[in-house]
CSV table of C-alpha atoms in Angstrom, one decimal:
chain,number,residue,atom,x,y,z
H,25,MET,CA,36.7,-7.7,-3.4
H,26,ILE,CA,35.5,-4.3,-4.7
H,27,ALA,CA,34.4,-1.6,-2.3
H,28,GLU,CA,31.0,-1.7,-3.8
H,29,GLU,CA,31.1,-5.8,-3.1
H,30,LYS,CA,32.0,-5.1,0.8
H,31,THR,CA,29.2,-2.3,1.1
H,32,ILE,CA,26.9,-4.7,-0.5
H,33,ALA,CA,27.7,-7.7,1.1
H,34,ALA,CA,28.0,-5.8,4.9
H,35,ALA,CA,24.6,-4.5,3.9
H,36,GLU,CA,23.2,-7.9,3.1
H,37,LYS,CA,21.1,-9.1,6.7
H,38,PRO,CA,22.0,-13.2,8.0
H,39,VAL,CA,20.1,-15.9,6.9
H,40,THR,CA,18.2,-17.0,10.3
H,41,ARG,CA,16.9,-20.0,11.7
H,42,TYR,CA,13.5,-18.7,10.4
H,43,SER,CA,13.9,-18.6,7.0
H,44,ALA,CA,12.2,-21.4,6.0
H,45,CYS,CA,9.3,-20.1,7.3
H,46,LEU,CA,6.5,-18.3,5.9
H,47,LEU,CA,5.3,-16.3,8.4
H,48,PHE,CA,8.9,-14.8,9.3
H,49,SER,CA,10.0,-14.3,5.5
H,50,ALA,CA,6.0,-12.5,4.2
H,51,ASN,CA,6.6,-10.2,7.3
H,52,ALA,CA,10.2,-9.2,6.5
H,53,LEU,CA,9.4,-9.0,3.1
H,54,SER,CA,6.2,-6.9,4.2
H,55,ARG,CA,8.3,-4.5,6.9
H,56,ALA,CA,11.0,-3.7,4.0
H,57,ILE,CA,8.6,-2.8,0.7
H,58,THR,CA,6.2,-0.9,3.8
H,59,ALA,CA,9.5,1.4,4.6
H,60,ILE,CA,10.0,2.3,1.1
H,61,GLY,CA,6.0,3.7,0.8
H,62,ASP,CA,6.5,4.9,3.8
H,63,GLU,CA,9.2,7.2,2.8
H,64,GLU,CA,7.6,7.8,-0.4
H,65,PHE,CA,4.0,8.9,0.7
H,66,GLY,CA,5.6,10.4,3.8
H,67,ARG,CA,7.1,13.4,1.9
H,68,PHE,CA,3.5,14.8,1.6
H,69,GLY,CA,2.1,13.6,4.8
H,70,LEU,CA,0.3,10.2,3.9
H,71,CYS,CA,1.0,6.4,4.6
H,72,TYR,CA,0.6,3.8,1.4
H,73,SER,CA,-2.9,3.1,2.7
H,74,HIS,CA,-4.4,6.2,3.0
H,75,ALA,CA,-2.6,6.5,-0.8
H,76,TYR,CA,-4.7,3.2,-1.7
H,77,ILE,CA,-7.9,4.8,-0.4
H,78,LEU,CA,-7.2,8.7,-2.0
H,79,CYS,CA,-6.5,6.5,-5.5
H,80,GLU,CA,-9.8,4.4,-5.5
H,81,VAL,CA,-11.7,7.7,-4.3
H,82,VAL,CA,-10.6,9.6,-6.8
H,83,GLY,CA,-11.4,6.9,-9.9
H,84,LYS,CA,-14.7,6.5,-8.5
H,85,PRO,CA,-15.8,9.5,-6.9
H,86,GLY,CA,-19.1,8.2,-4.6
H,87,ILE,CA,-17.7,5.1,-3.5
H,88,THR,CA,-18.7,3.4,-0.9
H,89,PRO,CA,-17.0,1.8,2.3
H,90,SER,CA,-17.5,-1.7,1.8
H,91,GLU,CA,-16.3,-1.0,-2.3
H,92,LEU,CA,-13.5,-0.3,-1.0
H,93,SER,CA,-12.9,-2.5,1.8
H,94,GLU,CA,-14.1,-5.5,-0.9
H,95,ARG,CA,-11.5,-3.6,-3.0
H,96,LEU,CA,-8.6,-3.3,-0.4
H,97,TYR,CA,-9.2,-6.8,1.1
H,98,LEU,CA,-9.1,-4.5,4.2
H,99,THR,CA,-11.4,-4.9,7.2
H,100,PRO,CA,-14.4,-2.4,7.6
H,101,SER,CA,-13.5,-0.5,10.7
H,102,THR,CA,-10.2,-0.3,8.8
H,103,ILE,CA,-11.7,1.2,6.4
H,104,THR,CA,-13.7,3.8,8.3
H,105,ARG,CA,-10.3,4.3,10.2
H,106,LEU,CA,-8.2,5.1,7.1
H,107,VAL,CA,-11.6,6.9,5.9
H,108,GLU,CA,-11.4,9.1,9.2
H,109,LYS,CA,-8.0,10.3,8.5
H,110,LEU,CA,-7.9,11.9,5.5
H,111,GLU,CA,-11.5,13.7,6.3
H,112,GLN,CA,-8.7,15.3,8.8
H,113,LYS,CA,-6.2,15.8,6.1
H,114,HIS,CA,-9.3,17.2,3.9
H,115,LEU,CA,-8.3,15.2,1.6
H,116,VAL,CA,-12.0,13.3,1.3
H,117,SER,CA,-15.9,14.0,2.6
H,118,ARG,CA,-18.1,11.6,3.3
H,119,GLU,CA,-21.9,12.0,2.6
H,120,SER,CA,-25.0,10.1,3.6
H,121,GLU,CA,-27.5,9.0,0.9
H,122,GLY,CA,-30.3,7.5,2.8
H,123,LYS,CA,-28.4,4.6,4.7
H,124,LYS,CA,-25.3,4.5,2.2
H,125,THR,CA,-22.4,6.6,3.0
H,126,LEU,CA,-20.2,7.7,0.0
H,127,ILE,CA,-17.1,9.0,0.0
H,128,TYR,CA,-15.8,11.6,-2.1
H,129,PRO,CA,-12.3,13.5,-2.9
H,130,THR,CA,-11.8,16.9,-2.1
H,131,VAL,CA,-10.3,19.5,-4.3
H,132,GLU,CA,-7.2,19.0,-2.3
H,133,GLY,CA,-7.4,15.0,-2.8
H,134,ALA,CA,-7.2,15.5,-6.5
H,135,LYS,CA,-4.8,17.7,-6.9
H,136,LEU,CA,-3.0,15.6,-4.6
H,137,GLN,CA,-3.3,12.3,-7.3
H,138,PRO,CA,-0.5,13.7,-9.8
H,139,ASP,CA,2.0,13.3,-6.3
H,140,VAL,CA,0.7,10.2,-5.6
H,141,SER,CA,1.3,8.4,-8.7
H,142,ASP,CA,4.7,9.5,-8.9
H,143,ALA,CA,5.0,7.9,-5.4
H,144,TRP,CA,3.7,4.6,-6.4
H,145,ASP,CA,6.1,4.9,-9.6
H,146,ARG,CA,9.1,5.8,-6.9
H,147,VAL,CA,8.3,2.6,-5.0
H,148,GLY,CA,7.8,-0.1,-7.7
H,149,THR,CA,11.1,1.2,-9.2
H,150,ARG,CA,13.0,1.5,-5.9
H,151,TYR,CA,11.8,-2.0,-5.9
H,152,SER,CA,12.6,-3.6,-8.8
H,153,GLN,CA,15.8,-2.2,-8.6
H,154,LEU,CA,17.0,-4.0,-5.6
H,155,ILE,CA,15.1,-7.4,-6.6
H,156,GLY,CA,14.8,-7.3,-9.9
H,157,GLU,CA,11.8,-6.2,-12.1
H,158,ASN,CA,10.5,-9.9,-13.2
H,159,ASN,CA,11.0,-11.3,-10.0
H,160,VAL,CA,9.2,-8.7,-8.6
H,161,CYS,CA,5.8,-9.2,-11.0
H,162,GLN,CA,6.3,-13.3,-9.8
H,163,LEU,CA,6.5,-13.0,-6.1
H,164,THR,CA,3.5,-10.4,-6.7
H,165,GLN,CA,1.2,-12.7,-8.3
H,166,GLN,CA,2.8,-15.8,-5.8
H,167,VAL,CA,1.6,-13.8,-2.3
H,168,PHE,CA,-2.0,-12.4,-3.8
H,169,LYS,CA,-2.4,-15.8,-5.1
H,170,ALA,CA,-1.5,-17.0,-1.4
H,171,ALA,CA,-3.2,-14.2,-0.1
H,172,LYS,CA,-6.5,-14.6,-1.9
H,173,ALA,CA,-6.2,-18.6,-1.2
H,174,LEU,CA,-6.0,-18.5,2.6
H,175,GLY,CA,-8.3,-15.5,2.7
H,176,GLU,CA,-11.1,-18.0,1.7
H,177,ALA,CA,-9.7,-20.7,3.7
H,178,GLU,CA,-11.2,-18.4,6.6
């Protein structure tokens, strides 16, 4: 075995008795991908959830929390918590219009958008290099289809 193969083999995690369990495997995958996202977005003080919200707000200034909740498959309370954090960072602002709350990007938030886009590219590149671009596409489609089906079953 050449040195590179030894390094790769040593880095591989063993198969466990839970490897055939979807709950176990989905959570292991989530943790691994989240670590990549946390590293890339952490460079400018965000987590990947903040990045999703910031992208949506920059893309549609004046978006409502309920629209964000629907688009991002997050509960309204989670949206509120994440928006509050982005407000503290001066990246978004909330304005009331009657009974509706509208969320707008600040100048700082809009300026950060190119960095956020670059981070998304780096995240995708990193996991595509590790598991293959075709596998990423297939896995993404399968996982989202399953998440949608399970969400509709609730």
